[in-house]
CSV table of C-alpha atoms and ligand atoms in Angstrom, one decimal:
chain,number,residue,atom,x,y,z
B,916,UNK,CA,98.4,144.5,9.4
B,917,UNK,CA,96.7,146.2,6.4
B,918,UNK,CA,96.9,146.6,2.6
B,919,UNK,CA,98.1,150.1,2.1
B,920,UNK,CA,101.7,149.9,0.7
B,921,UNK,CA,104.1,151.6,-1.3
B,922,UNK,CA,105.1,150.8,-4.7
B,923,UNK,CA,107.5,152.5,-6.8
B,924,UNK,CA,106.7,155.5,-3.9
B,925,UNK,CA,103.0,155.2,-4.9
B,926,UNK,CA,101.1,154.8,-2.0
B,927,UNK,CA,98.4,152.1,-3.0
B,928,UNK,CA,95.0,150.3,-1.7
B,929,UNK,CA,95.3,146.9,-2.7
B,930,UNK,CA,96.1,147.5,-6.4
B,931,UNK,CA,94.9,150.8,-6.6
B,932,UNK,CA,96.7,153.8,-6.2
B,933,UNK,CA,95.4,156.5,-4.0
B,934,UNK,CA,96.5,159.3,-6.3
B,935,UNK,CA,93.9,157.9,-9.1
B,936,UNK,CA,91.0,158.0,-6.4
B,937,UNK,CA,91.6,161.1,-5.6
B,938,UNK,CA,91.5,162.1,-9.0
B,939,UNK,CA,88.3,160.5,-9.3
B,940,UNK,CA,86.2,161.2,-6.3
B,941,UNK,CA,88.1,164.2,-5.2
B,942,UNK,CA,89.2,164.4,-1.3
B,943,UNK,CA,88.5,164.3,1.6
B,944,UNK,CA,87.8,160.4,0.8
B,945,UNK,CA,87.7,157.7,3.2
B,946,UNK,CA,89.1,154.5,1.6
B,947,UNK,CA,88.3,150.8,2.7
B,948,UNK,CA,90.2,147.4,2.1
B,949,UNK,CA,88.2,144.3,1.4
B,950,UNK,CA,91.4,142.7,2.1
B,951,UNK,CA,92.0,143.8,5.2
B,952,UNK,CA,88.6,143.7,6.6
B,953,UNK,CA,88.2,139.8,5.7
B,954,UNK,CA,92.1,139.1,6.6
B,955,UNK,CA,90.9,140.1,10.2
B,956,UNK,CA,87.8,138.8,10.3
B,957,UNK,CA,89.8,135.5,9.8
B,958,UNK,CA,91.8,135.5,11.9
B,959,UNK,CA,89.9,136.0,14.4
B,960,UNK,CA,87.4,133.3,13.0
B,961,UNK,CA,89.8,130.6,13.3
B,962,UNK,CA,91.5,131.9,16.3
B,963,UNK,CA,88.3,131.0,17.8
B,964,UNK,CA,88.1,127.8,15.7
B,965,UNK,CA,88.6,125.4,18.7
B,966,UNK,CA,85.4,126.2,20.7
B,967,UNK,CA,81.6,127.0,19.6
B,968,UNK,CA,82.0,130.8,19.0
B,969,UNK,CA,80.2,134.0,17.2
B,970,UNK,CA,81.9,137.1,16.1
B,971,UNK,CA,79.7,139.8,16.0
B,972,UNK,CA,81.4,142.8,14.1
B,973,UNK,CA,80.4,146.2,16.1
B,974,UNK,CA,78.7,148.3,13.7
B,975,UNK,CA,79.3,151.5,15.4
B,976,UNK,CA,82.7,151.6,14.4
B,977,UNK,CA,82.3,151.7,10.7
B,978,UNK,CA,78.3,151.2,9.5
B,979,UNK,CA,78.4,151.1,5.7
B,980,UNK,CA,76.0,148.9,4.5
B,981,UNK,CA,78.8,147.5,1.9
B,982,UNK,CA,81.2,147.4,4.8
B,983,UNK,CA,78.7,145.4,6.8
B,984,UNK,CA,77.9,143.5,3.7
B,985,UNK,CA,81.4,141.8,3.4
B,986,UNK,CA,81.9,140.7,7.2
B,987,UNK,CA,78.5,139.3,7.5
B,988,UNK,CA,79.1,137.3,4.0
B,989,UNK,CA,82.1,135.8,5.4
B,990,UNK,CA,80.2,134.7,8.1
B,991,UNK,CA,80.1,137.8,10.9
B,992,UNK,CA,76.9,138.4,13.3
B,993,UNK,CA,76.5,142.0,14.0
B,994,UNK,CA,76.4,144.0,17.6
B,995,UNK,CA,74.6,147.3,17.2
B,996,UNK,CA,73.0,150.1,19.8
B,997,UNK,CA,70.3,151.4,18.0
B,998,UNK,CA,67.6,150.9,15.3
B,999,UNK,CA,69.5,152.9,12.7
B,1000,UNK,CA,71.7,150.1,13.1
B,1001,UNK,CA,69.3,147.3,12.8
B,1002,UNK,CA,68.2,149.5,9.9
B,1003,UNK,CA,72.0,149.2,8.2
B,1004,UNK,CA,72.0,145.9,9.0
B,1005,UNK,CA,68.8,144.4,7.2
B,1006,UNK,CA,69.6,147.0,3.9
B,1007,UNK,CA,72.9,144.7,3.8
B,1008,UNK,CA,71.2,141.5,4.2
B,1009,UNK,CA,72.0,140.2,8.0
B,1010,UNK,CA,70.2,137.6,9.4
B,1011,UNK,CA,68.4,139.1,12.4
B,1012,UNK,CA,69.0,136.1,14.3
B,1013,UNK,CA,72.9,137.0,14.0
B,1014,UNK,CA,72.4,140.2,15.7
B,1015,UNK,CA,72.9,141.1,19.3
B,1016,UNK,CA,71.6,144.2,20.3
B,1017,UNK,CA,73.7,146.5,23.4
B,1018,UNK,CA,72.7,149.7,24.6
B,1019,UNK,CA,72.4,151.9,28.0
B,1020,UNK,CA,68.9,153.7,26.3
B,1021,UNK,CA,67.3,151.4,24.1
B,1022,UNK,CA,63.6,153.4,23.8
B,1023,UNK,CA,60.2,151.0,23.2
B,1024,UNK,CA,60.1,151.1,19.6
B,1025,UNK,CA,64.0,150.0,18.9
B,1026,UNK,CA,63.1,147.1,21.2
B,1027,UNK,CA,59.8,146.7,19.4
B,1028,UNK,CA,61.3,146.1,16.0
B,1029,UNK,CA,64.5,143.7,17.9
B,1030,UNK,CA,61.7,141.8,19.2
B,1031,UNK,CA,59.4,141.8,15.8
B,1032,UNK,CA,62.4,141.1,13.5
B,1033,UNK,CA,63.2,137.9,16.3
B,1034,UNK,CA,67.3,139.1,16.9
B,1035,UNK,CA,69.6,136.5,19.0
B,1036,UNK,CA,69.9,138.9,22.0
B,1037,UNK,CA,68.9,142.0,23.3
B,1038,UNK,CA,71.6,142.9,26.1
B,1039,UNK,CA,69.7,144.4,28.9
B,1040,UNK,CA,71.3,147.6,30.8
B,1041,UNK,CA,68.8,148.2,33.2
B,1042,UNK,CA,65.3,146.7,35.3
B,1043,UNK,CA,63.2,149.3,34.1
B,1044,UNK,CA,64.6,148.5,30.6
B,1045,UNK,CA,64.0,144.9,31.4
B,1046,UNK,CA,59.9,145.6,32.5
B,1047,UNK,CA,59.7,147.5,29.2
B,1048,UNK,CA,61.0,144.4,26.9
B,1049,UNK,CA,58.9,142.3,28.6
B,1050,UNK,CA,55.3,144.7,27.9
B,1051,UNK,CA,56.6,145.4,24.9
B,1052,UNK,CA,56.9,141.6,24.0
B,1053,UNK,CA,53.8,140.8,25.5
B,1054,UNK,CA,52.0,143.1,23.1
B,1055,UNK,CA,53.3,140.9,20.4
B,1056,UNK,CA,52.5,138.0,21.7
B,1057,UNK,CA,56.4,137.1,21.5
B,1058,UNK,CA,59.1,136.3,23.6
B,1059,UNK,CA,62.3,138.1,23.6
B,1060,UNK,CA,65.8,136.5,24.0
B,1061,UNK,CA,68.0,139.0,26.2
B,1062,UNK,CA,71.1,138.9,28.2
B,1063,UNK,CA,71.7,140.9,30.7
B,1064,UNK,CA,75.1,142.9,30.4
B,1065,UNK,CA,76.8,143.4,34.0
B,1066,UNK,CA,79.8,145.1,35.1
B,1067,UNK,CA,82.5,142.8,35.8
B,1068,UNK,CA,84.4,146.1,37.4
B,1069,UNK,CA,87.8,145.9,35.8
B,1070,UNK,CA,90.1,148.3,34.5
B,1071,UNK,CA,90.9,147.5,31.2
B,1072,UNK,CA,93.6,150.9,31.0
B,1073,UNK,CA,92.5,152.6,28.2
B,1074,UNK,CA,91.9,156.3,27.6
B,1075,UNK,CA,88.7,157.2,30.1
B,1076,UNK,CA,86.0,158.0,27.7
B,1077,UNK,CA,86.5,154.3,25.9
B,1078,UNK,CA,86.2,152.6,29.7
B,1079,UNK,CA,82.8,151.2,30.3
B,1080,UNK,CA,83.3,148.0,32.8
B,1081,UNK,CA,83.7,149.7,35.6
B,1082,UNK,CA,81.4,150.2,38.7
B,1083,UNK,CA,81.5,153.8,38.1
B,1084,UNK,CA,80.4,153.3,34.2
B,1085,UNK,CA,76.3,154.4,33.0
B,1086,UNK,CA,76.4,150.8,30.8
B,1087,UNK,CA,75.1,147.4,32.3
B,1088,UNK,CA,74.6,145.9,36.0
B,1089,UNK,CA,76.5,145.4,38.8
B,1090,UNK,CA,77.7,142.0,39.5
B,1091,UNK,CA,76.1,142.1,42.6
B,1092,UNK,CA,72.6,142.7,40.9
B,1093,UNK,CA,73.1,140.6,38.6
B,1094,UNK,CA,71.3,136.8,40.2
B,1095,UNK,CA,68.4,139.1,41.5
B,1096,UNK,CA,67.6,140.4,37.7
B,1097,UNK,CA,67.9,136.6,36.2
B,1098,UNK,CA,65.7,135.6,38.7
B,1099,UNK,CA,63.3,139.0,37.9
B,1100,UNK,CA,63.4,137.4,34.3
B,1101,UNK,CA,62.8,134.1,34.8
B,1102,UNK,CA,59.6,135.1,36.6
B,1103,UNK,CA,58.3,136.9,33.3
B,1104,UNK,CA,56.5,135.0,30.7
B,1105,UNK,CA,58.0,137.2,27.5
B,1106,UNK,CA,61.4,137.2,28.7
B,1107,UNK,CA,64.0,134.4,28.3
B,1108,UNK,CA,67.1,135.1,29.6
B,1109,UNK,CA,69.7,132.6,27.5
B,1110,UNK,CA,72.9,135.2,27.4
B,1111,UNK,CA,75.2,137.1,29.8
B,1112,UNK,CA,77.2,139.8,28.1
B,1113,UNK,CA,79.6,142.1,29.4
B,1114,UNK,CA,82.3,144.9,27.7
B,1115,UNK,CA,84.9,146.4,29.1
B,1116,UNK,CA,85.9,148.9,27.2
B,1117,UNK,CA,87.6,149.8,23.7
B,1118,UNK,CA,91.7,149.6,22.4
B,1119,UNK,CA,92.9,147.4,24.9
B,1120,UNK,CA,96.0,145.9,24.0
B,1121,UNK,CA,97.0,143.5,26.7
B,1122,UNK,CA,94.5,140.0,27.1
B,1123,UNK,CA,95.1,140.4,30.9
B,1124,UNK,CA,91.8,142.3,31.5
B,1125,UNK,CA,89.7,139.9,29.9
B,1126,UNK,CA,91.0,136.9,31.6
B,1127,UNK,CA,90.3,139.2,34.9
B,1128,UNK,CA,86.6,140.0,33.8
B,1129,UNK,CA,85.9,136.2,32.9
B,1130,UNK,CA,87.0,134.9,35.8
B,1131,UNK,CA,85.0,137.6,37.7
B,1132,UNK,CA,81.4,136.2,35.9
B,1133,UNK,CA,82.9,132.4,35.8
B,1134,UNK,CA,81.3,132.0,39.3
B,1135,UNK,CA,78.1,134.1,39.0
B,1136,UNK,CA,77.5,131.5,35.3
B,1137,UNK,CA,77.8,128.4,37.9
B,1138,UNK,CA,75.1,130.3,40.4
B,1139,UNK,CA,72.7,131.1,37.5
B,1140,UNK,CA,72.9,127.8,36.3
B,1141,UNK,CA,72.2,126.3,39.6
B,1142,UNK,CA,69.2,129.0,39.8
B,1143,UNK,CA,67.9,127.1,35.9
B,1144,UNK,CA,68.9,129.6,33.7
B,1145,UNK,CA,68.8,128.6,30.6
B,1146,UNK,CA,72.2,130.4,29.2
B,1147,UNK,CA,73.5,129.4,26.2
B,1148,UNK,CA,76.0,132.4,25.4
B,1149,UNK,CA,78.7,134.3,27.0
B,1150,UNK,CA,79.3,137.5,25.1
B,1151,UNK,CA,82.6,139.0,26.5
B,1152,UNK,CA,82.1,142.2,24.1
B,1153,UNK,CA,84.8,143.8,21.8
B,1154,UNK,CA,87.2,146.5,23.1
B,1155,UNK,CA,90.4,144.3,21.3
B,1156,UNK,CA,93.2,147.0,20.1
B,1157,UNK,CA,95.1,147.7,17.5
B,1158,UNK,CA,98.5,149.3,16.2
B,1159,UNK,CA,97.9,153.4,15.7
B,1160,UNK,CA,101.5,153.9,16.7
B,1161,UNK,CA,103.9,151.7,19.1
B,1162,UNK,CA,101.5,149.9,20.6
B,1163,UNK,CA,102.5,146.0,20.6
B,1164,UNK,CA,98.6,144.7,21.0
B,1165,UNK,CA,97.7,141.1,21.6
B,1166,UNK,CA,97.3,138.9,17.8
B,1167,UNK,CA,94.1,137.0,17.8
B,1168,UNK,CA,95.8,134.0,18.4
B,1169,UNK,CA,97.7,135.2,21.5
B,1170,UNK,CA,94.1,136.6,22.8
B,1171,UNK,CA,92.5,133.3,22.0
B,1172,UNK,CA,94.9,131.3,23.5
B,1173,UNK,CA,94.7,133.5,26.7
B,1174,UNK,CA,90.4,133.3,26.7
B,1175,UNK,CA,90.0,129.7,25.4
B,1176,UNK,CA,91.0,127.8,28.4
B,1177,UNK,CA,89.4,130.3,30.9
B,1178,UNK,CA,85.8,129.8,28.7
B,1179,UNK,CA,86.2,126.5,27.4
B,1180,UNK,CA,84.4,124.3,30.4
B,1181,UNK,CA,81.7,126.3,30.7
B,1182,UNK,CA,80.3,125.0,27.0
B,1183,UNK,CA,78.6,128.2,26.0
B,1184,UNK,CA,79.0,129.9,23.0
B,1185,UNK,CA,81.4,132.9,23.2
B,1186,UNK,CA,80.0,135.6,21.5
B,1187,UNK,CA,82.5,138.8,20.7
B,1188,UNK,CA,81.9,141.9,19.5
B,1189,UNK,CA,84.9,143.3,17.7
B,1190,UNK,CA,85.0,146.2,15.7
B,1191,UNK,CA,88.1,148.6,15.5
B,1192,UNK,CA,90.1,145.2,15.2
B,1193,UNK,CA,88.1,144.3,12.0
B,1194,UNK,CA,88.0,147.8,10.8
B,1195,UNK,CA,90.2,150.1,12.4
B,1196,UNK,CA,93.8,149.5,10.4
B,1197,UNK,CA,91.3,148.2,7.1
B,1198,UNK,CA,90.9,152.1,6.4
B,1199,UNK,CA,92.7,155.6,5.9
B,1200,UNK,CA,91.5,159.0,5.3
B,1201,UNK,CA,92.6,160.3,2.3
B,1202,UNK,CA,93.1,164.2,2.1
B,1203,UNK,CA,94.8,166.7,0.2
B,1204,UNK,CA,97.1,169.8,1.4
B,1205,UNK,CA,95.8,173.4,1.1
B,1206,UNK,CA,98.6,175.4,1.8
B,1207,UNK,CA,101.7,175.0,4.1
B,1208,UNK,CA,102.1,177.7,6.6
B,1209,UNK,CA,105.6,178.6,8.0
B,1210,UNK,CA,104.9,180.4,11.5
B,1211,UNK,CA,107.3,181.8,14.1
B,1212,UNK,CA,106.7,179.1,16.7
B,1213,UNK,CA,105.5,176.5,14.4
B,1214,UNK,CA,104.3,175.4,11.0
B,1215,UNK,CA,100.8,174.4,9.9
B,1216,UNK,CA,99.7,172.4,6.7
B,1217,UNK,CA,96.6,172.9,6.2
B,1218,UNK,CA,94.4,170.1,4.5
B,1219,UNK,CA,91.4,169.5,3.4
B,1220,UNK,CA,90.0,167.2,6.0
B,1221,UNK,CA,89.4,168.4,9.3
B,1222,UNK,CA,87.8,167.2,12.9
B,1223,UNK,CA,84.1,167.0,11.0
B,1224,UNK,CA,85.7,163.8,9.3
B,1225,UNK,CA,87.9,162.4,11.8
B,1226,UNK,CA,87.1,163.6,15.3
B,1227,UNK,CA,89.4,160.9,17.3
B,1228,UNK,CA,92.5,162.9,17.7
B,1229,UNK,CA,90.5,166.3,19.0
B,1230,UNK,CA,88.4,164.7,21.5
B,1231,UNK,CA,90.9,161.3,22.7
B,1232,UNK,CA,94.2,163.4,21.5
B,1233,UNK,CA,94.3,159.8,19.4
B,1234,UNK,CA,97.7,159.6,17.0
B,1235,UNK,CA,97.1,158.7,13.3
B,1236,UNK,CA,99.9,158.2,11.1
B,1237,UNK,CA,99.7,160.9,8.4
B,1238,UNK,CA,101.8,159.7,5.2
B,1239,UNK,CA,102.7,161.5,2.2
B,1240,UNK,CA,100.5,159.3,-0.8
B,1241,UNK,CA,103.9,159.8,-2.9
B,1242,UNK,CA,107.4,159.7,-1.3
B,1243,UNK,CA,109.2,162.8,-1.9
B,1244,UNK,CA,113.2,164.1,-1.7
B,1245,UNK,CA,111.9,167.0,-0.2
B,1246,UNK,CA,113.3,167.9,3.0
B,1247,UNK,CA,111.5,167.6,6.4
B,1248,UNK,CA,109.4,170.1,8.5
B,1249,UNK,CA,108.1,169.7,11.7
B,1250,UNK,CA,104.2,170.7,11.7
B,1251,UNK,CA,100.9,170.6,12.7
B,1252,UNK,CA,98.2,168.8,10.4
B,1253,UNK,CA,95.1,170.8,10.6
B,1254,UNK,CA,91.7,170.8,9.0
B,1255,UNK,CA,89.7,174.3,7.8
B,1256,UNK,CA,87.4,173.8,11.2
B,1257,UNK,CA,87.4,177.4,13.2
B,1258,UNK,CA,88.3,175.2,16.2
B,1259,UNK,CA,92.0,175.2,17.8
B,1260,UNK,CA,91.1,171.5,18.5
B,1261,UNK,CA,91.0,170.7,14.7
B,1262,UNK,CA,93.9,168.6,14.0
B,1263,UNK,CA,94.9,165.7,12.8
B,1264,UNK,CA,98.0,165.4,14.4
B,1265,UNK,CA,101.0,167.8,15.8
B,1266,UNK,CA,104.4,168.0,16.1
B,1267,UNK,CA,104.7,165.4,13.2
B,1268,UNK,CA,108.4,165.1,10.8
B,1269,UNK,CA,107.0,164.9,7.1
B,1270,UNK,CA,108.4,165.9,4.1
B,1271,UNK,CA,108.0,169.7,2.7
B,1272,UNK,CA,104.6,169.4,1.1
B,1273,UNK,CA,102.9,171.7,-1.5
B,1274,UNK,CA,99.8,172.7,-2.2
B,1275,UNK,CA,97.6,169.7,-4.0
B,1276,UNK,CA,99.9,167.5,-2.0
B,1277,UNK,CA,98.0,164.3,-1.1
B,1278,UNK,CA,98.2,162.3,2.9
B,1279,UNK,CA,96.4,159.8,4.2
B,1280,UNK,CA,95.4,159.5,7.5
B,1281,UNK,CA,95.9,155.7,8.5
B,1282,UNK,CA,94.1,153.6,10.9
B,1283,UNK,CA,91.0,155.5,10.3
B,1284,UNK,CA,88.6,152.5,9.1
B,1285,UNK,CA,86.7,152.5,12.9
B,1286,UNK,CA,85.4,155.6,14.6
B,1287,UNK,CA,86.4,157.8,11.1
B,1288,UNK,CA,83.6,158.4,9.3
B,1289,UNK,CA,80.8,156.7,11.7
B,1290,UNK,CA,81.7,159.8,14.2
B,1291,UNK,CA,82.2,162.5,11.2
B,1292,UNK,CA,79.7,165.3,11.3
B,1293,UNK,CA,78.5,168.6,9.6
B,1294,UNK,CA,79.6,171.2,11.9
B,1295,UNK,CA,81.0,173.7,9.8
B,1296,UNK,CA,78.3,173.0,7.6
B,1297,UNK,CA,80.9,170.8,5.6
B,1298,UNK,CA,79.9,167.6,3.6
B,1299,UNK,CA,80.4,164.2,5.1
B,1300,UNK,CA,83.1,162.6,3.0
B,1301,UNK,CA,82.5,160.4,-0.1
B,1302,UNK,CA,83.9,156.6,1.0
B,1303,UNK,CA,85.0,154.0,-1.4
B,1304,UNK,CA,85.6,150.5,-1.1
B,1305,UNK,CA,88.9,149.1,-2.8
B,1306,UNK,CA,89.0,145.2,-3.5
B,1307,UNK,CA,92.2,143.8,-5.6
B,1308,UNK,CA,92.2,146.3,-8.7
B,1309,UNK,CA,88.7,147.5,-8.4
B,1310,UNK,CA,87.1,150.0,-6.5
B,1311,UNK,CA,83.7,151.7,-6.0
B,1312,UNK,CA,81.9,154.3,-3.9
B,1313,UNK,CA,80.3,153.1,-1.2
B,1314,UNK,CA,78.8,156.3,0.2
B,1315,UNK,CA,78.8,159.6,-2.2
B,1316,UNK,CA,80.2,162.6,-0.9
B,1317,UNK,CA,77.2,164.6,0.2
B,1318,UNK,CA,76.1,167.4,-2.0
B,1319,UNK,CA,75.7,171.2,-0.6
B,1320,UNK,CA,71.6,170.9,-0.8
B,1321,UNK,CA,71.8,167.7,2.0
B,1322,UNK,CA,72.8,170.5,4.4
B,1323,UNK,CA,69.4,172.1,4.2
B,1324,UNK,CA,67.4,169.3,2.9
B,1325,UNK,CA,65.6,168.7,6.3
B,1326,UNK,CA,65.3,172.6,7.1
B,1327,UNK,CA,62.8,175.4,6.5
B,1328,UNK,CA,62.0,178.9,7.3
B,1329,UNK,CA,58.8,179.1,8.8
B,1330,UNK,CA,55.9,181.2,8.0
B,1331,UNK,CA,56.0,183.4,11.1
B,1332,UNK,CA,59.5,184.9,10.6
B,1333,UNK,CA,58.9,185.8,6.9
V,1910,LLP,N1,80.4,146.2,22.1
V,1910,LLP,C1,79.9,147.2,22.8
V,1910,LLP,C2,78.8,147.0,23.7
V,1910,LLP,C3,80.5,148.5,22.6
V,1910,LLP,O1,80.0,149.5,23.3
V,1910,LLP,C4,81.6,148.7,21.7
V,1910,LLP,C5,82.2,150.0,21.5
V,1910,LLP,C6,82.0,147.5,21.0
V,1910,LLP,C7,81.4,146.3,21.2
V,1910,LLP,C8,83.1,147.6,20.0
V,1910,LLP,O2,84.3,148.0,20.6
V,1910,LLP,P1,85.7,147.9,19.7
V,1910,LLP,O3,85.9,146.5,19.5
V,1910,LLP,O4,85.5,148.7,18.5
V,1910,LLP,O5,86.7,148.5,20.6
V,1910,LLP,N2,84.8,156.1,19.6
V,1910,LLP,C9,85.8,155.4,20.3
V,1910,LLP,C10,85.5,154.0,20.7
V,1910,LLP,C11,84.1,153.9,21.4
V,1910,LLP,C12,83.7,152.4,21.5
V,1910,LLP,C13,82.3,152.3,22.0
V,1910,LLP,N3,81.8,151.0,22.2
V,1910,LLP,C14,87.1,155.5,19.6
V,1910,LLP,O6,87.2,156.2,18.5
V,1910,LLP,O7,88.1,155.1,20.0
């Protein structure tokens, strides 16, 4: 579900054509819906209606300020893993104490500032990490809410890299470990532990694997109760997927339906952590063709985008739609999409049936809204792409295309090489 469609074979954002952004802030250009992002934050929202509930929108997957901005507005908490993070998200005006904070190397001063700025949660990874919170909150003469994030050890079957429940994962505790740490915590006098958080990995369609996960922590939340914890939430993470190409995954209703019952008696708030659901299909990349290049064995457009800006089909081998931004008669090729990048591993997609294009042709990349530009880079020493944000007929930059001196802004030559 999103709100790029064609009209009159004018691809369009909302009500504004991409053809007349391009022509104003130039490609490559990431391009947001406001739409979109609330239409899935809401459904989510009420899927959830039924039971005492947070949805904490994952910044990682797509940290503009004005991006965070319009989920928490509408109500959103945030999950981030790092103070730039907690940064973003008091610049856009989130209450700290809608913030839950995840993270397998949190250092002293990000959980210095968590514990200054008084977030929900921190969700601890680790004892030594746990020691460290509770110095660090000691200094302060504070005490620090945390959960402790554990390894349910499911396999959530999705691509390996976006795994991170299982035993074999760096992130969280094992389940085993889990009623010695509460009762580590409850010994300390800067520590309260009031959470238990887990997340099990990224794009999984099917609800299955969450009902499996829950049910693995259902009995471990009865022991820590009987220990007298003090838990008030049960954050079950984000991970839920979305549509890149055939994938049929679960609607927020289907997945509510499937975790409501399982959660329900326990009477603690669920807390998720979505973030490609809310942003992933809310997004494309838009980019214009170079050249087309007819080779013996295949065919290459060439466009102005490359792995820099959108990195998820070189390193996951990810599928994006690419679409022409105006339908054309032309007739169809079979080609490779492919960025400037002296990489082989800089596409976009391959093998892909599109019409003939030309040079100053313009495609958008679809589904690009989570992981796009928060993972874009310099390598190449290109410029991170401008990003606008599209809402009914209006539309603004959100993040201006970097200019050639922000390469070398932090750099210098020092004295003993002149
Ligand atoms: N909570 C925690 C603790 C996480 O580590 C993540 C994602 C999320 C929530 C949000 O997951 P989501 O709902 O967006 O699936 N770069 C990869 C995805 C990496 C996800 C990392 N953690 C990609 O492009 O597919």
């Amino acid at each position: 579900m999103h709100d790029f469609n064609y009209r009159r074979g004018r691809l369009f954002c909302e009500d504004v054509p991409l053809d007349r952004i391009a022509r104003e802030v130039d490609t490559p250009t990431y391009i947001y819906s406001h739409a979109t992002l609330m239409g899935h934050y809401g459904r989510l929202d009420r899927a959830f209606a039924p039971i005492p509930h947070l949805i904490c929108y994952s910044v990682k997957s797509n940290s503009n300020i004005a991006i965070v901005h319009t989920l928490a507005k509408a109500g959103a908490g945030l999950d981030i893993v790092s103070r730039g993070e907690l940064h973003r998200a008091l610049k856009a005006g989130v209450s700290p104490r809608r913030i839950v904070f995840a993270g397998v190397g949190k250092t002293g001063e990000e959980i210095a500032l968590a514990v200054e700025k008084g977030i929900l949660f921190i969700s601890v990874e680790s004892l030594p990490e746990l020691e460290l919170i509770e110095r660090v909150a000691r200094a302060r003469g504070k005490v620090a809410a945390i959960a402790f994030r554990i390894k349910p050890g499911v396999d959530p079957h999705t691509h390996r890299y976006i795994a991170t429940g299982r035993a074999e994962n760096k992130f969280g505790l094992d389940l085993e470990c889990a009623r010695a740490a509460y009762a580590r915590a409850m010994a300390m006098k800067h520590v309260i532990p009031i959470g238990i958080q887990m997340h099990i990995g990224s794009q999984i369609t099917d609800p299955a694997p969450y009902v499996r996960a829950i049910r693995k922590v259902l009995p471990l939340i009865a022991a820590l109760r009987g220990m007298g914890i003090p838990l008030r939430f049960f954050d079950i993470g984000g991970g839920l997927g979305i549509v890149y190409r055939d994938e049929t995954p679960a609607t927020a209703a289907r997945f509510a339906a499937q975790v409501i019952p399982e959660v329900a008696p326990i009477r603690l708030t669920l807390v998720l952590e979505p973030g490609r659901f809310i942003a992933g299909s809310a997004g494309v990349l838009l980019t214009k063709v170079l050249y087309f290049k007819k080779g013996k064995s295949k065919n290459f457009v060439i466009v102005d985008a490359a792995m820099n800006d959108l990195i998820r089909p070189s390193l996951y081998g990810a599928y994006h739609d690419i679409v022409p931004v105006r339908t054309t008669k032309a007739r169809r090729i079979v080609a490779d999409i492919v960025g400037p990048v002296c990489e082989s591993g800089d596409f976009l997609g391959t093998g892909r049936k599109i019409p003939e294009p030309e040079s100053g042709d313009l495609m958008a990349v679809m589904g690009a809204g989570a992981y796009g530009f928060s993972m874009s880079s310099n390598y190449n020493s290109r410029r991170r792409a401008a990003e606008v944000l599209v809402r009914g007929r209006r539309f603004e930059i959100i993040r201006a295309r970097e200019r050639w001196e922000d390469l070398t802004r932090l750099e210098r030559i020092p004295e003993f090489i002149r």
